[in-house]
Amino acid sequence: MNKWPRIMELIVAFGLIVFKVALLIAILLLLPLPLTWLERKIAGHMQQRMGPMRVGWHGLLQPVADGIKLLTKEDHIPAEADRFLFKLAPILALAPPFVVFVAIPFGETISVRGTEITLYLSNMNVALLFVFAVIGIEVFGVIFGGWAANSKYAVLGSLRTCAQMISYEIPMGFAVIGVVMLAQSMSLLDIVRAQTDVWNIVYQPVGFFVFFVAGLAEAQRIPFDLAEAEGDLGAGFHTEYSGIRFAFFMVSEYVIVLLVSVLLVILFFGGWNGILVPMPPLLWFLLKVAFFVYLFIWFRFTFPRYRYDQLMAIGWKVLLPLSMANIIITGVLLGAAAAP
Amino acid sequence: MTAMEFLPVLVMVAGVVLVAGATLFVSSLLRPSNPYPEKNMPYECGMDAAGEAAAGRFRVPFFILAILLVVFDVETMFLFPWAVVLKDIGLVGYVEMFVFILLLLVGFAYAWLKGALEWEQ
Amino acid sequence: MVPLWWYIVLGVVLFVIGAAGVLIRRNILVVLMSLELLLNSVNINFIAFGHYYDDFRGQIFAIFVIAITAAEVAVALGILVALVRNKSTLKVDDVTMMKG
Amino acid sequence: MTAAALLQSVLASLPEIVVVTGACTLLILGQFVQKRQEHFLVWASVAIVLIAALATLMLAGEVRPAYTGMFVADRFAVFFKFVFYLATVLTFLLSRKYADIEGIGSSEYYVLLLFALSGMMIMASATDLMSIYVGLELVVLCTYVLTGFLRRERRSNEAALKYVILGAVSTGIFLYGVSLVYGLTGTTQLDAMAAAVTGGPLDPGLLLAVVFIVAGLVFKVGAVPFHMWVPDVYEGAPTTITAFMSVGPKAAGFAVILRVFLNPLVAASDVWIIVAVIAVVTMALGSFVALVQDNFKRLLAYSSIAHAGFAIFGVVAGGADGIASVMLYLLIYSFMNLGIFGIVTMMRNGDFSGEVIEDYAGLAKQHPGLALLMLLYLFSLAGIPPTAGFFAKFYVLAALVERGFVMLAVIAVLLSAVAAYFYIRIVMVIYMREPERTFDPALTPLVRATLAFTAAGTIGIGLFPSWFLRLAQHSAFGG
Amino acid sequence: MGLPLLSLIVFTPAAGAAVLMFLRSDAAVRWVALGVTVLDLALCIAMLAGFDTTTHAMQFTETRQWVPAFGINYALGIDGISALFVFLTALLGSTCVLASWVAIDRKVKEFMVSLLAMEALMLGVFCALDLFLFYVFWEAMLIPMYLIIGVWGGDGRVYAAFKFFLYTLAGSVLFLVGIIVLYFNGGETFDILALTAQDLPFGVQSWLFFAFLVAFAVKVPMVPVHTWLPHAHVQAPTAGSIILAGVLLKMGAYGFLRFSLPMLPDASVYFSTLMLSLSALAIVYGGLLALAQDDLKKLVAYSSISHMGFVTMGLFALNLRGLEGGILQMFNHGVTTGALFLFVGLIYERTHTRSIADYGGMMKAAPVYTAFLALFILSSMALPGTNSFVGELLVLSGGFSANLAVGAAAVLGALLGAAYLLGMYGKVALGPASVSARFKIRDVNAREIAAILSLTVFVLWVGLYPKPFLNIIDASAKHLLAQVHGEESGP
């Protein structure tokens, strides 16, 4: 009759999962608020101005105001739109980045009142593939959104975004292969563990470069934010969206920025492994992520936007060959290292 | 256990959809709804919409891109497992994948030479 | 554990849906999607059987199927584009010119 | 797999490697070929095939299993490979002028043909359902594109699209059968499959699986019930490609069917009944529907269906002689069909399409030589001695009767008598009608050479079948 | 025996055809063709001169391996049965060339090539000692014959050619299956003599008998499957008709003689009544149809059906008189009907009409022509003193002893023959001179007389002194009969 303890155990495990998920969703949903504020502030200071100042101390409550505005704004659907797809698209765009975080480890374990709690939801052996697979779904949100609106700017924007995302997905995928070769695993946990001594950035500078640039493009950040180039496309695929549905796209974009930063840290910068300064691993991790997030914001106000054909050329003609060469050379070097 | 690895995914999907739905619901309670034909017209910088939106859907470069993606994505599919076990399968595995990549490079070079990567004609 | 025959039933159902889609639907894109379904039913079979036998062949086969199907779809789309440029329609019935 | 085994495998598959490497090289080099230098492409392609043929010959001495039992280089494969080489080289020779006229003379055309060739070679050598599948897809992918190569031509687009969709369905069916076989036996290797179920009574599930596989393969050879693509594709595709497809991939399909049927697992089952029905219905359909065709390419498509039916009779017969008879049939069919298609291809010149049978009215008046050649090919297709087509049919019939399928033999000959009707109808048009226009066939030296070669084969094998017969029998046993 | 005489005979026309392809002028083509056929005829005469009439064994045999895997040989040889037909073929070959000297005025070269190819193949059929080889020759004949009818024939030629082709093809494909079945049941050989020696079970025999029957009956033609013949004969050019009537029809009967009777003796005996009835039917039905014709060629064509009925009746009477009569009658029919078609052709060249009603009073306009015509008409009626009399008498006596009713029907047929032939002659040759009123008729010239005379010789020779011919047949016929009735006869 030791059935009951087993079931209790399962319930506890499940409860833990639900708790972690809820926490993750909460954090990820709220994070865009400070991030938008930060972005505008940084932009302001870089451009010798103050940024938002009115709502709250130094405009701290500005994002909250924005949120309320989006929540209460009229939700308008164009007359000729495919209503079902139009409504589906924002959710389809919102969900994938959140789901990806299931596979992301933030550290090994922490101890809460004597119980070891893992700092990740799931340690998949194919985590990396999972990440790419789920991120791939993001494209559908974009393309459905643009398509369903039945507006020229939206269609063009969605096609462009789609093309851009799939173009950069390839070098991104290739860039990671070097990392997998080193770690001999697709589990992100294993990949981080493999970097205990030396971070991958040392062995894989090219891979990092490719991943970083591709990541910028995947996140649709300047200099690659062609999709919503206000100058020529209105607002790209979400031209026709307003209100809360538009907010979903926004949130999704910020979560992706966060995600790319997290991945960069895990894949190339040793994850929670620290150097020199002893600090809790989680702190190390968050600091590194913060650095990359800042980098992304910084770039936004530093670089001009590329032309669309330049964007494609960079993806296909520079990054892809680079990443392929990276794989071949990594293989050779690995072989040379393994040889007696 | 596989189940324990992917259960969180399910929970997460459910969670996100729930949250999104709830937000939408709350918003629908708060927001006004006042559509009229002019408002419902697709945005075209204030001009009346001209022509079909679908006209742009069949631009060939997008298709070429899609096809290229398919090819390389599939290659990635082969590369990942290979990368994991590369150290175990040794030289033979390396050579085989090298041939594979080479073949893809030929295709890639062909596409490049053919001008498939040039966005503007 | 999920029993093997669940997978097989799933495979059969997908196969039937795919086949029916190919036969019944008149939009070429939908037909192509149905084809994917058809081929994915095969993949499910392969992976289920591979798992059952604890044999890697099933998975390999599935990967091959995915890869080759991708190529096939690429070709199909290319041909479709050529067709649409000559006559803009996606209806199967509108395409037919040759008979007999 | 060790490095040594890999080396052995590479050696065994040297011809395939030659073709693939050559095709890749040509793909890249082709981008640098200037206009008006396209003959380089033809000769380079021919050279690649010849080198592969040389390699095949050098390796023909022994049976070489390769790639952990997925591939084998044996005499059976060698025989088929030579049929493929023949088909491909002759197609190259025919293509030069035709491609100019149709404006499709790009390097891709030749490269795709080479890739299709490599796919067919893999099919002939494959001993695992997986490698069969890969080879098969390599062929059909190339032929899909080649079918739609006349991009500005609606019929070509349409044919290609139909071909892709139906081809994918048949592939799906084939794969489903393969997955069932894998599920029931736990392997995809042809040899191991048989070993996995020896002793036990034949599982109905397995029979179902085999039926699915057969159904998928039947598509590739254009037999009922998956024949409906054939006429449209043959009509829509560029004529040279039609010629190629009617011979090469079809032979490759038969190579696979024979491999699968060599397998005792299948041979022991009752699947031959289904195959026999397929053969009868295929031949009947091909023969009868061809009677009412006005388009020459379409007629040849139905003729090709009918011939596939006849060859399937050889498969039904089974046994060494049955296999050899199918092989010989395909070899002979290659000669005569490429010959007739060579003429159809050649007639395409200027504004003359050469596709309607009526176009050929009175050809004998102006070009007695060409008319005589057509007469030869047509009578060979009809199976009238002393042409090779007769001997091909004779051998299949002999194999059938030897196994006791006399009734099938009777049906086969009666249907071939029906088929003879539309062949001689064309002869009638050529010889017994007054010409309505002047013909201006594109008779380049290459085309002449092709026609001479196919004619020599058609009449030569007819008069002296002995050597070829021995070759086929010898190769059938080499498995 | 150093010289492969039979191969020479068979391939001389083929070689001639090949030579013709390179000639340019029509005149040269005609002369070379004539030369080749005459040379071939000479070879045949030489062959007959060296023919040993005392044995039934195959003579002038030659054997070469052809397809060893199937035991197929290139084997030629003749016995008493085939010798006559080889000769007849060669004889009619030169007649045909003469007959088409001016009748064929377009594509002369192609025509002569077809004609010579045809001759070669026909000779091959009669000489072949290998079943497979036989079939190849047999079937290959379709090609040139199809062209001869279809390209150089009359207005309805296309339909006629089609019908001819399909009937014969449909017949012979079953024959092919029969051959293959025979091969596997008869000890895996295609050697005709070896197959003859086999003793097959009755079941197999009867199936094969019907398979063969279809092929041979179409060629003969026997009544239910005769409908191709009137069309083919009417539409074919003169030479084509001569070949059809003179040789091609004989092939069916020859097939019975060579295969059905000796290889399938039990079935032949068993089904002989059926065959006799069919023959009688053909005799009467053909005669009646001929009586109703007003087209010269059609009349002769239907008369052929009737006459071939006599032949098959003789063969399936299964007694010596019937057999010898049948064989002789085949030869006679070849000569006589060939000549009749020649006559029709000659007159058609002049008037371009074949309707009997258009003619009359030919006696005045073309006395020589009419005189010869009378001779051949009489021959066709089997008047004593002509060749057919001998043959028909033998057949009738054989037929009566086999089956009284059938014999009676045959007599009725003979009477019908007299009726339509005399009626035709009366309308054409006698009566008011309507022809000369409308056409300028010239009498036959030297070339035409040469053609006619070559046939006339045999009408009279066989009619007055049939012994040499019967001698040739005798030994083989006796041996054949012994085989049918299951007895061994001496060499």
Tab-separated table of C-alpha atoms in Angstrom, chain D residues 6-288:
chain	number	residue	atom	x	y	z
D	6	LEU	CA	33.798	2.623	-46.390
D	7	LEU	CA	36.487	2.358	-49.016
D	8	GLN	CA	35.010	-0.884	-50.297
D	9	SER	CA	31.600	0.711	-50.454
D	10	VAL	CA	32.934	3.688	-52.316
D	11	LEU	CA	34.501	1.347	-54.802
D	12	ALA	CA	31.280	-0.575	-55.272
D	13	SER	CA	29.345	2.597	-55.874
D	14	LEU	CA	31.995	4.201	-58.028
D	15	PRO	CA	29.742	4.618	-61.064
D	16	GLU	CA	27.145	6.418	-58.994
D	17	ILE	CA	29.800	8.598	-57.471
D	18	VAL	CA	31.149	9.420	-60.896
D	19	VAL	CA	27.738	10.452	-62.117
D	20	VAL	CA	26.911	12.535	-59.061
D	21	THR	CA	30.291	14.220	-59.004
D	22	GLY	CA	30.073	14.871	-62.689
D	23	ALA	CA	26.616	16.314	-62.334
D	24	CYS	CA	27.715	18.605	-59.513
D	25	THR	CA	30.718	19.786	-61.473
D	26	LEU	CA	28.600	20.413	-64.493
D	27	LEU	CA	26.084	22.282	-62.412
D	28	ILE	CA	28.721	24.774	-61.406
D	29	LEU	CA	30.621	24.804	-64.688
D	30	GLY	CA	27.372	25.226	-66.544
D	31	GLN	CA	26.980	28.669	-65.052
D	32	PHE	CA	30.115	29.776	-66.830
D	33	VAL	CA	29.222	28.327	-70.200
D	34	GLN	CA	28.673	31.052	-72.729
D	35	LYS	CA	25.786	31.140	-75.116
D	36	ARG	CA	26.486	29.207	-78.302
D	37	GLN	CA	28.729	26.811	-76.478
D	38	GLU	CA	26.092	24.450	-75.308
D	39	HIS	CA	27.576	21.540	-77.181
D	40	PHE	CA	30.121	21.477	-74.405
D	41	LEU	CA	27.321	20.496	-72.040
D	42	VAL	CA	26.222	17.639	-74.244
D	43	TRP	CA	29.645	16.229	-74.682
D	44	ALA	CA	30.565	16.658	-71.043
D	45	SER	CA	27.375	14.856	-70.017
D	46	VAL	CA	27.999	12.066	-72.451
D	47	ALA	CA	31.554	11.781	-71.245
D	48	ILE	CA	30.394	11.497	-67.651
D	49	VAL	CA	28.018	8.707	-68.528
D	50	LEU	CA	30.683	6.923	-70.520
D	51	ILE	CA	33.136	7.112	-67.647
D	52	ALA	CA	30.479	5.715	-65.363
D	53	ALA	CA	29.822	2.954	-67.856
D	54	LEU	CA	33.510	2.169	-67.915
D	55	ALA	CA	33.589	2.020	-64.154
D	56	THR	CA	30.541	-0.222	-64.159
D	57	LEU	CA	32.194	-2.560	-66.597
D	58	MET	CA	35.375	-2.720	-64.571
D	59	LEU	CA	33.459	-3.573	-61.443
D	60	ALA	CA	31.099	-6.006	-63.124
D	61	GLY	CA	33.241	-8.985	-62.309
D	62	GLU	CA	31.994	-9.751	-58.840
D	63	VAL	CA	29.160	-9.091	-56.447
D	64	ARG	CA	30.017	-6.260	-54.119
D	65	PRO	CA	27.731	-5.548	-51.206
D	66	ALA	CA	28.227	-2.084	-49.822
D	67	TYR	CA	27.054	0.380	-47.198
D	68	THR	CA	26.134	-2.259	-44.641
D	69	GLY	CA	23.797	-4.148	-46.877
D	70	MET	CA	21.904	-1.253	-48.340
D	71	PHE	CA	23.504	-1.399	-51.701
D	72	VAL	CA	24.935	-4.032	-53.930
D	73	ALA	CA	26.811	-3.950	-57.192
D	74	ASP	CA	25.882	-7.159	-58.932
D	75	ARG	CA	25.238	-8.278	-62.474
D	76	PHE	CA	21.558	-7.569	-62.188
D	77	ALA	CA	22.355	-3.978	-61.381
D	78	VAL	CA	24.960	-3.797	-64.109
D	79	PHE	CA	22.457	-4.885	-66.716
D	80	PHE	CA	19.997	-2.259	-65.660
D	81	LYS	CA	22.659	0.376	-65.394
D	82	PHE	CA	23.529	-0.185	-68.988
D	83	VAL	CA	19.935	0.249	-69.970
D	84	PHE	CA	20.002	3.542	-68.076
D	85	TYR	CA	23.230	4.636	-69.705
D	86	LEU	CA	21.745	3.846	-73.053
D	87	ALA	CA	18.615	5.813	-72.354
D	88	THR	CA	20.495	8.765	-70.945
D	89	VAL	CA	23.143	9.042	-73.614
D	90	LEU	CA	20.614	8.780	-76.383
D	91	THR	CA	18.486	11.396	-74.678
D	92	PHE	CA	21.501	13.682	-74.514
D	93	LEU	CA	22.151	13.209	-78.180
D	94	LEU	CA	18.549	13.902	-79.049
D	95	SER	CA	18.376	16.904	-76.793
D	96	ARG	CA	20.954	19.170	-78.341
D	97	LYS	CA	18.891	20.427	-81.222
D	98	TYR	CA	15.537	20.051	-79.538
D	99	ALA	CA	16.659	22.086	-76.573
D	100	ASP	CA	17.727	24.835	-78.932
D	101	ILE	CA	14.385	24.842	-80.645
D	102	GLU	CA	12.421	24.900	-77.421
D	103	GLY	CA	14.841	27.239	-75.716
D	104	ILE	CA	15.523	24.971	-72.789
D	105	GLY	CA	19.177	24.265	-73.418
D	106	SER	CA	20.465	25.271	-70.033
D	107	SER	CA	22.956	23.310	-68.028
D	108	GLU	CA	20.275	22.403	-65.519
D	109	TYR	CA	18.602	20.286	-68.121
D	110	TYR	CA	21.621	18.085	-68.491
D	111	VAL	CA	22.447	18.114	-64.827
D	112	LEU	CA	18.964	17.017	-63.858
D	113	LEU	CA	19.158	14.197	-66.334
D	114	LEU	CA	22.434	13.117	-64.806
D	115	PHE	CA	20.977	13.231	-61.326
D	116	ALA	CA	18.018	11.236	-62.510
D	117	LEU	CA	20.484	8.764	-63.936
D	118	SER	CA	22.231	8.465	-60.604
D	119	GLY	CA	18.889	7.911	-58.927
D	120	MET	CA	18.027	5.135	-61.326
D	121	MET	CA	21.407	3.547	-60.730
D	122	ILE	CA	20.811	3.626	-56.997
D	123	MET	CA	17.427	2.045	-57.540
D	124	ALA	CA	18.959	-0.758	-59.532
D	125	SER	CA	21.529	-1.445	-56.871
D	126	ALA	CA	19.472	-0.841	-53.778
D	127	THR	CA	18.864	-3.776	-51.495
D	128	ASP	CA	17.234	-1.915	-48.668
D	129	LEU	CA	13.873	-0.280	-48.788
D	130	MET	CA	15.496	2.903	-47.586
D	131	SER	CA	18.013	3.109	-50.397
D	132	ILE	CA	15.285	2.130	-52.815
D	133	TYR	CA	13.269	5.023	-51.535
D	134	VAL	CA	16.134	7.457	-51.815
D	135	GLY	CA	16.943	6.390	-55.344
D	136	LEU	CA	13.330	6.518	-56.328
D	137	GLU	CA	12.873	10.008	-55.023
D	138	LEU	CA	16.041	11.195	-56.670
D	139	VAL	CA	14.648	10.063	-59.977
D	140	VAL	CA	11.180	11.448	-59.568
D	141	LEU	CA	12.348	14.770	-58.199
D	142	CYS	CA	14.466	15.298	-61.264
D	143	THR	CA	11.746	14.164	-63.594
D	144	TYR	CA	9.203	16.422	-61.906
D	145	VAL	CA	11.337	19.392	-62.721
D	146	LEU	CA	12.225	18.171	-66.174
D	147	THR	CA	8.573	17.638	-66.957
D	148	GLY	CA	7.866	21.237	-66.162
D	149	PHE	CA	10.912	22.457	-67.965
D	150	LEU	CA	8.938	24.265	-70.648
D	151	ARG	CA	8.132	26.994	-68.205
D	152	ARG	CA	6.138	29.125	-70.568
D	153	GLU	CA	4.031	26.218	-71.700
D	154	ARG	CA	0.858	25.664	-69.737
D	155	ARG	CA	0.678	22.011	-70.605
D	156	SER	CA	4.143	21.481	-69.265
D	157	ASN	CA	3.315	23.198	-65.962
D	158	GLU	CA	0.154	21.270	-65.632
D	159	ALA	CA	1.796	17.980	-66.392
D	160	ALA	CA	4.496	18.627	-63.851
D	161	LEU	CA	2.025	19.591	-61.168
D	162	LYS	CA	-0.111	16.535	-61.733
D	163	TYR	CA	2.980	14.423	-61.756
D	164	VAL	CA	4.195	15.859	-58.473
D	165	ILE	CA	0.925	15.426	-56.678
D	166	LEU	CA	0.225	11.939	-57.894
D	167	GLY	CA	3.860	11.009	-57.467
D	168	ALA	CA	3.817	12.160	-53.889
D	169	VAL	CA	0.668	10.184	-53.194
D	170	SER	CA	2.200	7.076	-54.628
D	171	THR	CA	5.337	7.682	-52.624
D	172	GLY	CA	3.183	8.001	-49.559
D	173	ILE	CA	1.505	4.718	-50.286
D	174	PHE	CA	4.811	3.062	-50.951
D	175	LEU	CA	6.223	4.410	-47.717
D	176	TYR	CA	3.216	3.315	-45.766
D	177	GLY	CA	3.787	-0.166	-47.066
D	178	VAL	CA	7.433	0.080	-46.133
D	179	SER	CA	6.552	1.220	-42.639
D	180	LEU	CA	4.221	-1.732	-42.255
D	181	VAL	CA	6.893	-4.101	-43.431
D	182	TYR	CA	9.261	-2.533	-40.984
D	183	GLY	CA	6.708	-2.856	-38.240
D	184	LEU	CA	6.098	-6.507	-38.994
D	185	THR	CA	9.638	-7.631	-39.592
D	186	GLY	CA	11.708	-5.082	-37.748
D	187	THR	CA	13.955	-4.446	-40.686
D	188	THR	CA	13.952	-2.767	-44.030
D	189	GLN	CA	16.602	-4.879	-45.664
D	190	LEU	CA	15.247	-7.111	-48.355
D	191	ASP	CA	17.321	-10.111	-47.310
D	192	ALA	CA	16.694	-9.749	-43.618
D	193	MET	CA	12.996	-9.249	-44.206
D	194	ALA	CA	12.662	-12.706	-45.643
D	195	ALA	CA	14.683	-14.193	-42.829
D	196	ALA	CA	12.534	-12.481	-40.230
D	197	VAL	CA	9.368	-14.320	-41.122
D	198	THR	CA	10.466	-17.680	-42.485
D	199	GLY	CA	8.552	-20.580	-41.149
D	200	GLY	CA	5.452	-18.781	-39.982
D	201	PRO	CA	2.316	-18.598	-42.069
D	202	LEU	CA	2.132	-15.539	-44.171
D	203	ASP	CA	0.690	-12.694	-42.216
D	204	PRO	CA	-2.247	-10.936	-43.887
D	205	GLY	CA	-0.757	-7.717	-42.584
D	206	LEU	CA	2.402	-8.458	-44.456
D	207	LEU	CA	0.443	-9.123	-47.578
D	208	LEU	CA	-1.239	-5.778	-47.128
D	209	ALA	CA	2.149	-4.166	-46.698
D	210	VAL	CA	3.441	-5.775	-49.854
D	211	VAL	CA	0.352	-4.648	-51.703
D	212	PHE	CA	1.032	-1.104	-50.618
D	213	ILE	CA	4.619	-1.340	-51.748
D	214	VAL	CA	3.612	-2.825	-55.053
D	215	ALA	CA	1.026	-0.104	-55.489
D	216	GLY	CA	3.660	2.544	-54.922
D	217	LEU	CA	6.054	0.939	-57.347
D	218	VAL	CA	3.367	0.405	-59.901
D	219	PHE	CA	3.056	4.153	-60.129
D	220	LYS	CA	6.627	4.506	-61.238
D	221	VAL	CA	6.185	2.126	-64.108
D	222	GLY	CA	2.869	3.670	-65.021
D	223	ALA	CA	0.621	0.703	-64.539
D	224	VAL	CA	-2.998	0.648	-63.496
D	225	PRO	CA	-4.318	1.893	-61.088
D	226	PHE	CA	-1.660	4.603	-61.007
D	227	HIS	CA	-1.401	5.213	-64.680
D	228	MET	CA	-3.389	8.410	-64.941
D	229	TRP	CA	-0.349	10.610	-64.772
D	230	VAL	CA	1.299	8.978	-67.737
D	231	PRO	CA	-0.650	10.459	-70.646
D	232	ASP	CA	-0.698	13.976	-69.278
D	233	VAL	CA	2.924	13.938	-68.307
D	234	TYR	CA	4.025	12.399	-71.565
D	235	GLU	CA	2.068	14.964	-73.482
D	236	GLY	CA	3.134	17.942	-71.454
D	237	ALA	CA	6.782	17.186	-70.902
D	238	PRO	CA	9.429	18.135	-73.431
D	239	THR	CA	9.585	15.302	-75.919
D	240	THR	CA	13.125	14.337	-75.086
D	241	ILE	CA	12.161	14.037	-71.467
D	242	THR	CA	9.171	11.966	-72.398
D	243	ALA	CA	11.497	9.682	-74.281
D	244	PHE	CA	13.779	9.469	-71.315
D	245	MET	CA	10.994	8.855	-68.840
D	246	SER	CA	9.361	6.212	-70.927
D	247	VAL	CA	12.553	4.209	-70.804
D	248	GLY	CA	14.852	5.066	-67.935
D	249	PRO	CA	12.726	5.555	-64.848
D	250	LYS	CA	10.389	2.890	-66.047
D	251	ALA	CA	13.209	0.401	-66.267
D	252	ALA	CA	14.394	1.525	-62.868
D	253	GLY	CA	10.930	0.931	-61.477
D	254	PHE	CA	11.028	-2.555	-62.862
D	255	ALA	CA	14.461	-3.108	-61.406
D	256	VAL	CA	13.046	-2.380	-57.989
D	257	ILE	CA	9.959	-4.457	-58.581
D	258	LEU	CA	12.140	-7.350	-59.580
D	259	ARG	CA	14.385	-6.901	-56.569
D	260	VAL	CA	11.390	-6.937	-54.323
D	261	PHE	CA	10.053	-9.923	-56.149
D	262	LEU	CA	13.342	-11.750	-56.043
D	263	ASN	CA	12.763	-11.632	-52.360
D	264	PRO	CA	11.433	-15.016	-51.273
D	265	LEU	CA	9.156	-13.338	-48.773
D	266	VAL	CA	7.163	-11.752	-51.519
D	267	ALA	CA	7.579	-14.552	-53.993
D	268	ALA	CA	6.028	-16.965	-51.526
D	269	SER	CA	2.944	-14.873	-51.016
D	270	ASP	CA	-0.147	-14.760	-53.138
D	271	VAL	CA	0.665	-11.298	-54.272
D	272	TRP	CA	1.221	-12.551	-57.781
D	273	ILE	CA	-2.530	-12.708	-58.246
D	274	ILE	CA	-2.757	-8.997	-57.673
D	275	VAL	CA	0.152	-8.407	-59.961
D	276	ALA	CA	-1.427	-10.547	-62.631
D	277	VAL	CA	-4.613	-8.547	-62.405
D	278	ILE	CA	-2.600	-5.359	-62.603
D	279	ALA	CA	-0.843	-6.666	-65.674
D	280	VAL	CA	-4.032	-7.598	-67.451
D	281	VAL	CA	-5.859	-4.413	-66.622
D	282	THR	CA	-2.859	-2.264	-67.414
D	283	MET	CA	-2.369	-3.806	-70.771
D	284	ALA	CA	-6.030	-3.714	-71.621
D	285	LEU	CA	-6.364	-0.109	-70.626
D	286	GLY	CA	-3.232	0.966	-72.442
D	287	SER	CA	-4.200	-0.848	-75.594
D	288	PHE	CA	-7.812	0.169	-75.766
